[in-house]
mmCIF file of C-alpha atoms and ligand atoms in Angstrom:
data_model
loop_
_atom_site.group_PDB
_atom_site.id
_atom_site.type_symbol
_atom_site.label_atom_id
_atom_site.label_comp_id
_atom_site.label_asym_id
_atom_site.label_seq_id
_atom_site.Cartn_x
_atom_site.Cartn_y
_atom_site.Cartn_z
ATOM 1 C CA MET A 1 8.635 -145.552 -133.312
ATOM 2 C CA MET A 2 8.691 -145.886 -137.084
ATOM 3 C CA ILE A 3 9.082 -143.498 -139.975
ATOM 4 C CA LYS A 4 6.341 -143.924 -142.559
ATOM 5 C CA THR A 5 6.762 -142.142 -145.902
ATOM 6 C CA ARG A 6 5.443 -142.371 -149.454
ATOM 7 C CA ILE A 7 8.462 -144.589 -150.202
ATOM 8 C CA THR A 8 7.784 -147.113 -147.430
ATOM 9 C CA GLU A 9 4.174 -147.252 -148.647
ATOM 10 C CA LEU A 10 5.042 -147.513 -152.347
ATOM 11 C CA LEU A 11 7.646 -150.236 -151.910
ATOM 12 C CA GLY A 12 6.030 -152.094 -149.002
ATOM 13 C CA ILE A 13 9.152 -151.806 -146.840
ATOM 14 C CA GLU A 14 9.637 -151.043 -143.164
ATOM 15 C CA HIS A 15 12.290 -148.308 -143.379
ATOM 16 C CA PRO A 16 12.810 -145.611 -146.061
ATOM 17 C CA ILE A 17 16.286 -146.855 -146.997
ATOM 18 C CA VAL A 18 17.223 -148.276 -150.411
ATOM 19 C CA GLN A 19 20.523 -149.837 -151.465
ATOM 20 C CA GLY A 20 21.400 -148.499 -154.919
ATOM 21 C CA GLY A 21 22.628 -150.731 -157.733
ATOM 22 C CA MET A 22 26.365 -151.347 -157.527
ATOM 23 C CA MET A 23 28.392 -153.084 -160.191
ATOM 24 C CA ALA A 24 30.231 -156.093 -158.688
ATOM 25 C CA VAL A 25 28.826 -155.353 -155.221
ATOM 26 C CA GLY A 26 25.059 -155.608 -155.640
ATOM 27 C CA THR A 27 24.694 -159.371 -155.487
ATOM 28 C CA ALA A 28 21.892 -161.348 -153.857
ATOM 29 C CA ASP A 29 23.929 -161.537 -150.628
ATOM 30 C CA LEU A 30 23.883 -157.786 -150.078
ATOM 31 C CA ALA A 31 20.387 -157.234 -151.492
ATOM 32 C CA ALA A 32 18.864 -159.916 -149.233
ATOM 33 C CA ALA A 33 20.675 -158.536 -146.179
ATOM 34 C CA VAL A 34 19.331 -155.022 -146.820
ATOM 35 C CA SER A 35 15.802 -156.301 -147.440
ATOM 36 C CA ASN A 36 15.893 -158.515 -144.348
ATOM 37 C CA ALA A 37 16.903 -155.433 -142.349
ATOM 38 C CA GLY A 38 13.738 -153.653 -143.518
ATOM 39 C CA GLY A 39 15.174 -151.610 -146.400
ATOM 40 C CA LEU A 40 15.009 -152.355 -150.126
ATOM 41 C CA GLY A 41 17.962 -154.367 -151.400
ATOM 42 C CA ILE A 42 18.784 -154.200 -155.099
ATOM 43 C CA ILE A 43 20.550 -156.770 -157.270
ATOM 44 C CA THR A 44 22.661 -155.201 -160.028
ATOM 45 C CA ALA A 45 21.613 -156.896 -163.265
ATOM 46 C CA LEU A 46 24.806 -156.346 -165.245
ATOM 47 C CA THR A 47 26.999 -157.881 -162.538
ATOM 48 C CA GLN A 48 25.475 -161.119 -163.778
ATOM 49 C CA VAL A 49 27.304 -162.040 -166.973
ATOM 50 C CA THR A 50 24.233 -163.311 -168.833
ATOM 51 C CA PRO A 51 20.466 -162.836 -168.474
ATOM 52 C CA ALA A 52 20.252 -166.514 -167.393
ATOM 53 C CA ASP A 53 22.711 -165.763 -164.571
ATOM 54 C CA LEU A 54 20.472 -162.896 -163.493
ATOM 55 C CA ALA A 55 17.499 -165.267 -163.309
ATOM 56 C CA LYS A 56 19.547 -167.542 -161.008
ATOM 57 C CA GLU A 57 20.638 -164.599 -158.864
ATOM 58 C CA ILE A 58 17.047 -163.402 -158.433
ATOM 59 C CA ARG A 59 16.055 -166.908 -157.307
ATOM 60 C CA ARG A 60 19.044 -167.034 -154.941
ATOM 61 C CA CYS A 61 17.927 -163.741 -153.419
ATOM 62 C CA ARG A 62 14.410 -165.073 -152.993
ATOM 63 C CA SER A 63 15.838 -168.085 -151.151
ATOM 64 C CA MET A 64 17.468 -165.685 -148.662
ATOM 65 C CA THR A 65 14.603 -163.260 -148.064
ATOM 66 C CA ASN A 66 10.837 -163.162 -148.304
ATOM 67 C CA LYS A 67 10.866 -159.354 -148.196
ATOM 68 C CA PRO A 68 10.636 -157.127 -151.311
ATOM 69 C CA PHE A 69 13.831 -156.500 -153.293
ATOM 70 C CA GLY A 70 14.593 -154.899 -156.648
ATOM 71 C CA VAL A 71 16.897 -155.114 -159.652
ATOM 72 C CA ASN A 72 19.086 -152.295 -161.022
ATOM 73 C CA LEU A 73 19.357 -151.929 -164.773
ATOM 74 C CA THR A 74 22.140 -149.526 -165.709
ATOM 75 C CA LEU A 75 21.656 -148.197 -169.240
ATOM 76 C CA LEU A 76 25.093 -146.894 -170.182
ATOM 77 C CA PRO A 77 27.128 -147.199 -173.373
ATOM 78 C CA THR A 78 29.411 -150.249 -173.125
ATOM 79 C CA ILE A 79 32.302 -151.551 -175.196
ATOM 80 C CA ASN A 80 30.540 -154.890 -175.742
ATOM 81 C CA PRO A 81 26.820 -154.592 -176.537
ATOM 82 C CA VAL A 82 24.528 -155.664 -173.672
ATOM 83 C CA PRO A 83 21.357 -157.702 -174.483
ATOM 84 C CA TYR A 84 19.155 -155.293 -172.551
ATOM 85 C CA ASP A 85 15.883 -156.713 -173.921
ATOM 86 C CA GLU A 86 16.804 -160.128 -172.522
ATOM 87 C CA TYR A 87 17.694 -158.735 -169.084
ATOM 88 C CA VAL A 88 14.344 -156.891 -169.067
ATOM 89 C CA GLN A 89 12.524 -160.107 -169.984
ATOM 90 C CA VAL A 90 14.218 -162.001 -167.138
ATOM 91 C CA ILE A 91 13.244 -159.274 -164.657
ATOM 92 C CA ILE A 92 9.622 -159.584 -165.809
ATOM 93 C CA ASP A 93 9.579 -163.398 -165.973
ATOM 94 C CA GLU A 94 11.102 -163.741 -162.499
ATOM 95 C CA GLY A 95 8.334 -161.607 -160.983
ATOM 96 C CA VAL A 96 10.550 -158.759 -159.722
ATOM 97 C CA LYS A 97 8.343 -155.885 -158.588
ATOM 98 C CA VAL A 98 10.802 -152.958 -158.408
ATOM 99 C CA VAL A 99 13.428 -151.862 -160.923
ATOM 100 C CA GLU A 100 15.990 -149.112 -160.456
ATOM 101 C CA THR A 101 17.073 -147.672 -163.801
ATOM 102 C CA ALA A 102 20.047 -145.366 -164.303
ATOM 103 C CA GLY A 103 22.351 -144.049 -167.005
ATOM 104 C CA ARG A 104 19.720 -142.870 -169.448
ATOM 105 C CA SER A 105 15.940 -142.651 -169.731
ATOM 106 C CA PRO A 106 14.173 -146.027 -169.384
ATOM 107 C CA GLU A 107 11.439 -144.827 -171.764
ATOM 108 C CA GLN A 108 11.769 -147.702 -174.220
ATOM 109 C CA TYR A 109 11.113 -150.281 -171.475
ATOM 110 C CA MET A 110 8.328 -148.466 -169.606
ATOM 111 C CA ALA A 111 5.445 -150.140 -171.463
ATOM 112 C CA ALA A 112 6.832 -153.605 -170.661
ATOM 113 C CA PHE A 113 7.526 -152.741 -167.024
ATOM 114 C CA ASN A 114 4.107 -151.131 -166.550
ATOM 115 C CA GLU A 115 2.313 -154.077 -168.112
ATOM 116 C CA ALA A 116 4.105 -156.402 -165.686
ATOM 117 C CA GLY A 117 3.140 -154.181 -162.718
ATOM 118 C CA ILE A 118 6.793 -153.300 -162.058
ATOM 119 C CA LYS A 119 7.483 -150.029 -160.257
ATOM 120 C CA VAL A 120 10.357 -148.127 -161.825
ATOM 121 C CA ILE A 121 12.599 -145.910 -159.710
ATOM 122 C CA HIS A 122 14.715 -143.881 -162.109
ATOM 123 C CA LYS A 123 17.995 -142.591 -160.714
ATOM 124 C CA CYS A 124 19.144 -139.287 -162.180
ATOM 125 C CA THR A 125 21.248 -136.257 -161.380
ATOM 126 C CA SER A 126 19.122 -133.258 -162.363
ATOM 127 C CA VAL A 127 15.650 -131.798 -161.889
ATOM 128 C CA ARG A 128 14.999 -131.932 -165.647
ATOM 129 C CA HIS A 129 15.741 -135.645 -165.827
ATOM 130 C CA ALA A 130 13.624 -136.309 -162.724
ATOM 131 C CA LEU A 131 10.675 -134.487 -164.323
ATOM 132 C CA LYS A 132 11.158 -136.464 -167.523
ATOM 133 C CA ALA A 133 11.104 -139.703 -165.473
ATOM 134 C CA GLU A 134 7.852 -138.592 -163.847
ATOM 135 C CA SER A 135 6.354 -137.769 -167.251
ATOM 136 C CA ILE A 136 7.061 -141.242 -168.681
ATOM 137 C CA GLY A 137 5.406 -143.040 -165.759
ATOM 138 C CA CYS A 138 8.185 -143.835 -163.288
ATOM 139 C CA ALA A 139 6.805 -144.552 -159.821
ATOM 140 C CA ALA A 140 9.603 -142.683 -158.050
ATOM 141 C CA VAL A 141 12.984 -141.078 -158.669
ATOM 142 C CA SER A 142 16.330 -141.284 -156.918
ATOM 143 C CA VAL A 143 18.033 -137.924 -157.153
ATOM 144 C CA ASP A 144 21.811 -138.315 -157.069
ATOM 145 C CA GLY A 145 23.595 -135.165 -155.868
ATOM 146 C CA PHE A 146 27.156 -134.151 -156.697
ATOM 147 C CA GLU A 147 28.363 -135.976 -153.546
ATOM 148 C CA CYS A 148 27.482 -139.372 -154.966
ATOM 149 C CA ALA A 149 29.741 -142.236 -155.902
ATOM 150 C CA GLY A 150 29.657 -143.192 -159.565
ATOM 151 C CA HIS A 151 28.227 -140.798 -162.135
ATOM 152 C CA PRO A 152 27.165 -137.427 -160.673
ATOM 153 C CA GLY A 153 26.490 -135.900 -164.124
ATOM 154 C CA GLU A 154 27.995 -132.623 -165.268
ATOM 155 C CA ASP A 155 25.885 -130.040 -163.405
ATOM 156 C CA ASP A 156 27.724 -130.334 -160.056
ATOM 157 C CA VAL A 157 24.734 -129.445 -157.872
ATOM 158 C CA PRO A 158 25.023 -130.900 -154.357
ATOM 159 C CA ASN A 159 21.998 -132.297 -152.548
ATOM 160 C CA MET A 160 21.481 -129.340 -150.213
ATOM 161 C CA VAL A 161 20.155 -127.458 -153.256
ATOM 162 C CA LEU A 162 19.279 -130.241 -155.702
ATOM 163 C CA LEU A 163 16.835 -132.073 -153.418
ATOM 164 C CA PRO A 164 14.603 -129.123 -152.499
ATOM 165 C CA CYS A 165 14.709 -127.914 -156.129
ATOM 166 C CA ALA A 166 13.495 -131.352 -157.260
ATOM 167 C CA ALA A 167 10.984 -131.719 -154.409
ATOM 168 C CA SER A 168 9.249 -128.487 -155.269
ATOM 169 C CA LYS A 169 8.621 -129.606 -158.848
ATOM 170 C CA LEU A 170 7.947 -133.349 -158.544
ATOM 171 C CA ASN A 171 4.715 -135.072 -157.629
ATOM 172 C CA ILE A 172 6.057 -138.651 -157.396
ATOM 173 C CA PRO A 173 8.051 -139.837 -154.348
ATOM 174 C CA MET A 174 11.764 -139.025 -154.318
ATOM 175 C CA LEU A 175 14.759 -140.757 -152.781
ATOM 176 C CA ALA A 176 17.755 -138.641 -151.846
ATOM 177 C CA SER A 177 20.923 -140.261 -153.115
ATOM 178 C CA GLY A 178 24.554 -139.334 -152.606
ATOM 179 C CA GLY A 179 26.413 -138.485 -149.438
ATOM 180 C CA ILE A 180 24.113 -140.273 -147.009
ATOM 181 C CA GLY A 181 25.595 -142.649 -144.458
ATOM 182 C CA ASP A 182 23.874 -142.156 -141.119
ATOM 183 C CA GLY A 183 20.684 -141.054 -139.390
ATOM 184 C CA ARG A 184 21.669 -137.404 -139.674
ATOM 185 C CA GLY A 185 21.732 -137.696 -143.461
ATOM 186 C CA LEU A 186 18.402 -139.511 -143.443
ATOM 187 C CA ALA A 187 16.720 -136.873 -141.252
ATOM 188 C CA ALA A 188 18.224 -134.084 -143.381
ATOM 189 C CA ALA A 189 17.045 -135.720 -146.606
ATOM 190 C CA LEU A 190 13.503 -135.976 -145.257
ATOM 191 C CA ALA A 191 13.679 -132.311 -144.195
ATOM 192 C CA LEU A 192 14.809 -131.315 -147.701
ATOM 193 C CA GLY A 193 11.732 -132.930 -149.245
ATOM 194 C CA ALA A 194 12.821 -136.513 -149.924
ATOM 195 C CA ASP A 195 10.671 -139.518 -148.980
ATOM 196 C CA GLY A 196 13.650 -141.753 -148.229
ATOM 197 C CA VAL A 197 17.302 -142.318 -149.056
ATOM 198 C CA ASN A 198 19.310 -144.369 -151.504
ATOM 199 C CA MET A 199 22.835 -145.349 -150.433
ATOM 200 C CA GLY A 200 25.747 -146.950 -152.233
ATOM 201 C CA THR A 201 29.134 -146.323 -150.611
ATOM 202 C CA ARG A 202 27.895 -146.852 -147.032
ATOM 203 C CA PHE A 203 26.594 -150.315 -147.949
ATOM 204 C CA VAL A 204 29.987 -151.359 -149.362
ATOM 205 C CA ALA A 205 31.455 -151.106 -145.862
ATOM 206 C CA THR A 206 29.096 -153.689 -144.355
ATOM 207 C CA VAL A 207 29.649 -157.276 -143.310
ATOM 208 C CA GLU A 208 27.504 -158.669 -146.127
ATOM 209 C CA ALA A 209 28.994 -156.684 -149.053
ATOM 210 C CA PRO A 210 30.819 -159.217 -151.255
ATOM 211 C CA VAL A 211 34.120 -157.308 -151.449
ATOM 212 C CA HIS A 212 37.540 -157.854 -149.893
ATOM 213 C CA ASP A 213 37.944 -156.698 -146.273
ATOM 214 C CA ASN A 214 40.815 -154.404 -147.339
ATOM 215 C CA VAL A 215 38.343 -152.337 -149.367
ATOM 216 C CA LYS A 216 35.960 -152.006 -146.416
ATOM 217 C CA GLN A 217 38.821 -151.066 -144.071
ATOM 218 C CA LYS A 218 40.162 -148.542 -146.612
ATOM 219 C CA MET A 219 36.777 -146.830 -146.525
ATOM 220 C CA VAL A 220 36.884 -146.656 -142.724
ATOM 221 C CA ASP A 221 40.415 -145.200 -142.869
ATOM 222 C CA SER A 222 39.596 -142.648 -145.585
ATOM 223 C CA THR A 223 37.855 -139.291 -145.441
ATOM 224 C CA GLU A 224 35.600 -137.057 -147.502
ATOM 225 C CA LEU A 225 38.765 -135.796 -149.222
ATOM 226 C CA ASP A 226 39.693 -139.162 -150.719
ATOM 227 C CA THR A 227 37.666 -139.260 -153.940
ATOM 228 C CA ALA A 228 38.554 -138.096 -157.433
ATOM 229 C CA LEU A 229 36.430 -137.018 -160.393
ATOM 230 C CA ILE A 230 37.688 -138.742 -163.515
ATOM 231 C CA PHE A 231 36.364 -138.611 -167.101
ATOM 232 C CA ARG A 232 35.512 -134.906 -166.763
ATOM 233 C CA SER A 233 37.311 -134.305 -170.046
ATOM 234 C CA LEU A 234 35.016 -136.874 -171.698
ATOM 235 C CA LYS A 235 31.847 -135.360 -170.187
ATOM 236 C CA ASN A 236 31.132 -138.661 -168.469
ATOM 237 C CA THR A 237 32.307 -137.759 -164.972
ATOM 238 C CA ALA A 238 32.780 -140.560 -162.448
ATOM 239 C CA ARG A 239 33.533 -140.186 -158.751
ATOM 240 C CA ILE A 240 35.956 -142.896 -157.644
ATOM 241 C CA PHE A 241 38.417 -143.598 -154.849
ATOM 242 C CA ARG A 242 41.503 -141.336 -155.146
ATOM 243 C CA ASN A 243 44.312 -143.874 -155.412
ATOM 244 C CA GLN A 244 47.437 -144.074 -157.549
ATOM 245 C CA VAL A 245 45.544 -145.197 -160.648
ATOM 246 C CA ALA A 246 43.014 -142.367 -160.266
ATOM 247 C CA LYS A 247 45.900 -139.883 -160.086
ATOM 248 C CA GLU A 248 47.418 -141.312 -163.289
ATOM 249 C CA VAL A 249 44.060 -140.945 -165.040
ATOM 250 C CA LEU A 250 43.806 -137.313 -163.904
ATOM 251 C CA GLU A 251 47.343 -136.638 -165.099
ATOM 252 C CA ILE A 252 46.500 -137.962 -168.593
ATOM 253 C CA GLU A 253 43.236 -136.017 -168.692
ATOM 254 C CA GLY A 254 45.098 -132.850 -167.675
ATOM 255 C CA ARG A 255 47.397 -132.973 -170.715
ATOM 256 C CA ASP A 256 46.867 -130.485 -173.524
ATOM 257 C CA GLY A 257 44.387 -131.455 -176.231
ATOM 258 C CA GLN A 258 41.474 -133.845 -176.370
ATOM 259 C CA THR A 259 41.765 -136.941 -174.136
ATOM 260 C CA ASP A 260 41.874 -140.180 -176.087
ATOM 261 C CA PHE A 261 39.951 -142.878 -174.213
ATOM 262 C CA ALA A 262 42.403 -145.469 -175.535
ATOM 263 C CA ASP A 263 45.099 -143.924 -173.294
ATOM 264 C CA LEU A 264 42.891 -144.404 -170.246
ATOM 265 C CA GLN A 265 41.428 -147.795 -171.011
ATOM 266 C CA PRO A 266 44.082 -150.037 -169.405
ATOM 267 C CA LEU A 267 43.929 -147.950 -166.239
ATOM 268 C CA VAL A 268 40.155 -147.761 -165.907
ATOM 269 C CA SER A 269 39.223 -151.293 -166.941
ATOM 270 C CA GLY A 270 36.224 -152.482 -164.947
ATOM 271 C CA VAL A 271 37.580 -156.022 -164.899
ATOM 272 C CA ARG A 272 40.869 -154.842 -163.371
ATOM 273 C CA GLY A 273 39.038 -152.874 -160.662
ATOM 274 C CA ARG A 274 36.750 -155.773 -159.900
ATOM 275 C CA GLU A 275 39.432 -158.444 -159.760
ATOM 276 C CA ARG A 276 42.459 -156.637 -158.344
ATOM 277 C CA VAL A 277 40.650 -154.326 -155.928
ATOM 278 C CA LEU A 278 37.253 -155.701 -154.949
ATOM 279 C CA GLN A 279 38.127 -159.401 -155.017
ATOM 280 C CA GLU A 280 41.872 -159.531 -154.263
ATOM 281 C CA GLY A 281 41.977 -156.475 -152.005
ATOM 282 C CA ASP A 282 44.769 -154.376 -153.554
ATOM 283 C CA THR A 283 43.068 -151.000 -153.174
ATOM 284 C CA ASP A 284 45.749 -149.239 -155.248
ATOM 285 C CA ASP A 285 45.732 -151.412 -158.354
ATOM 286 C CA GLY A 286 42.577 -150.377 -160.210
ATOM 287 C CA VAL A 287 39.711 -147.928 -160.183
ATOM 288 C CA TRP A 288 36.874 -148.408 -157.723
ATOM 289 C CA THR A 289 33.785 -146.376 -157.080
ATOM 290 C CA ALA A 290 33.370 -144.494 -153.796
ATOM 291 C CA GLY A 291 31.675 -141.301 -152.629
ATOM 292 C CA LEU A 292 32.331 -138.391 -150.288
ATOM 293 C CA VAL A 293 30.367 -140.159 -147.561
ATOM 294 C CA MET A 294 33.524 -142.141 -146.756
ATOM 295 C CA GLY A 295 34.139 -139.250 -144.357
ATOM 296 C CA LEU A 296 31.211 -140.578 -142.295
ATOM 297 C CA ILE A 297 32.159 -144.266 -142.304
ATOM 298 C CA TYR A 298 33.764 -145.356 -139.041
ATOM 299 C CA ASP A 299 32.938 -149.065 -138.873
ATOM 300 C CA ILE A 300 31.879 -152.192 -140.779
ATOM 301 C CA PRO A 301 28.486 -153.195 -139.345
ATOM 302 C CA SER A 302 25.985 -155.735 -140.620
ATOM 303 C CA CYS A 303 23.181 -154.239 -142.725
ATOM 304 C CA GLU A 304 20.803 -154.949 -139.846
ATOM 305 C CA VAL A 305 22.929 -152.962 -137.379
ATOM 306 C CA LEU A 306 23.512 -150.144 -139.868
ATOM 307 C CA ILE A 307 19.852 -149.707 -140.772
ATOM 308 C CA SER A 308 18.489 -149.974 -137.247
ATOM 309 C CA ARG A 309 21.137 -147.524 -136.014
ATOM 310 C CA MET A 310 20.278 -145.058 -138.798
ATOM 311 C CA MET A 311 16.597 -145.314 -138.003
ATOM 312 C CA SER A 312 16.971 -144.725 -134.282
ATOM 313 C CA GLU A 313 19.362 -141.844 -134.907
ATOM 314 C CA ALA A 314 16.992 -140.198 -137.415
ATOM 315 C CA GLU A 315 14.018 -140.744 -135.117
ATOM 316 C CA SER A 316 15.762 -139.157 -132.171
ATOM 317 C CA ILE A 317 16.925 -136.186 -134.282
ATOM 318 C CA ILE A 318 13.356 -135.562 -135.408
ATOM 319 C CA ALA A 319 11.597 -136.277 -132.112
ATOM 320 C CA GLN A 320 14.128 -134.789 -129.714
ATOM 321 C CA ARG A 321 16.821 -132.603 -131.235
ATOM 322 C CA LEU A 322 14.630 -130.738 -133.746
ATOM 323 C CA SER A 323 11.397 -130.669 -131.815
ATOM 324 C CA GLY A 324 13.373 -129.586 -128.741
ATOM 325 C CA MET A 325 14.369 -126.440 -130.638
ATOM 326 C CA LEU A 326 10.743 -125.389 -131.035
ATOM 327 C CA LEU A 327 9.528 -122.802 -128.588
ATOM 328 C CA GLU A 328 6.051 -121.332 -128.239
ATOM 329 C CA SER A 329 6.333 -117.744 -129.436
ATOM 330 C CA ALA A 330 5.636 -115.258 -126.687
HETATM 331 C C1 FMN B 1 30.958 -149.601 -155.752
HETATM 332 C C2 FMN B 1 29.823 -148.865 -156.421
HETATM 333 C C3 FMN B 1 29.358 -149.301 -157.650
HETATM 334 C C4 FMN B 1 28.272 -148.648 -158.254
HETATM 335 N N1 FMN B 1 27.778 -149.131 -159.440
HETATM 336 C C5 FMN B 1 26.619 -148.598 -159.946
HETATM 337 C C6 FMN B 1 25.985 -149.199 -161.070
HETATM 338 O O1 FMN B 1 26.464 -150.183 -161.649
HETATM 339 N N2 FMN B 1 24.821 -148.654 -161.509
HETATM 340 C C7 FMN B 1 24.242 -147.570 -160.903
HETATM 341 O O2 FMN B 1 23.171 -147.153 -161.318
HETATM 342 N N3 FMN B 1 24.832 -146.975 -159.843
HETATM 343 C C8 FMN B 1 25.984 -147.470 -159.336
HETATM 344 N N4 FMN B 1 26.553 -146.913 -158.218
HETATM 345 C C9 FMN B 1 25.912 -145.711 -157.601
HETATM 346 C C10 FMN B 1 24.958 -146.086 -156.455
HETATM 347 O O3 FMN B 1 23.882 -146.868 -156.848
HETATM 348 C C11 FMN B 1 24.388 -144.809 -155.784
HETATM 349 O O4 FMN B 1 23.662 -144.057 -156.721
HETATM 350 C C12 FMN B 1 25.487 -143.943 -155.203
HETATM 351 O O5 FMN B 1 26.479 -144.739 -154.603
HETATM 352 C C13 FMN B 1 24.909 -142.990 -154.171
HETATM 353 O O6 FMN B 1 25.933 -142.234 -153.586
HETATM 354 P P1 FMN B 1 26.672 -142.648 -152.211
HETATM 355 O O7 FMN B 1 27.708 -143.604 -152.597
HETATM 356 O O8 FMN B 1 27.197 -141.368 -151.707
HETATM 357 O O9 FMN B 1 25.643 -143.279 -151.314
HETATM 358 C C14 FMN B 1 27.668 -147.520 -157.615
HETATM 359 C C15 FMN B 1 28.181 -147.082 -156.383
HETATM 360 C C16 FMN B 1 29.243 -147.747 -155.777
HETATM 361 C C17 FMN B 1 29.742 -147.251 -154.442
#
């Protein structure tokens, strides 16, 4: 059996499963593994230090898969300015066909993407932003509920409500994002009106994710209670792993008066998280992004095993468990 949806049709993929952009994790290795397993893998543009590095990474991905894959372009304020126009040009020149945008509206790049025949999936955390994405010509949206790793926004609406709210207003296909890690989540997302799922955290705990084994094992050992919401005081909330550094950040944010980002900066440095945690494997010595779905992570499979297991689980829920509950009314 197979599950065919508007997302599998739109993206030309076998299974309605997308791997969301992940800073320092979304390299060609992971993206190719997800695409080879029948999902859509996504390379994270800004993990590549320069636009020229991104061009090389796209080619490296192409050498590992002949299936479709995409590129994530995260449009967030940064301390050092990012040459976004150059990254966009590389994406176009390298013939990428799907882009996941996030952070803010991709409006200024839509004309260029459309002209190049690139399908834009905009990832956002509210119905209003999803409708805006539809109105500017995005091909699909990823709707990130409050459960998600990374930036859940400030509305705090979990997917059980957010997805059906968005589905009843949108015409374009929608991916459910945040809190999904198995076939139960996939079947539920489809029932709530989504056309597929986007996953981040679950893909970090796979064989092919380019992070230290300690990080993967920490995810297996942790539960849905092990995340923290930092930067609430700055209205730029981020869901991360609740370790010692996260607790220090929360303690500073909890002090009286306005939080000064300068006090947090040494603790939350992206470089520190990437080097000390993701590469060297000290899961307590920096901030790292993780979602509630850790409560559903029990192993470290290959992407192929993970995706095929999710598909057969979702198929059997739909074909057996749910349809078995239907009775002819008397
Ligand atoms: C380690 C990690 C890094 C992430 N980095 C980014 C990023 O750079 N840009 C982005 O748009 N989303 C990023 N995300 C969010 C994911 O793309 C996805 O939206 C989110 O993880 C979905 O929630 P889930 O983790 O519950 O599956 C990241 C997530 C993780 C786990």
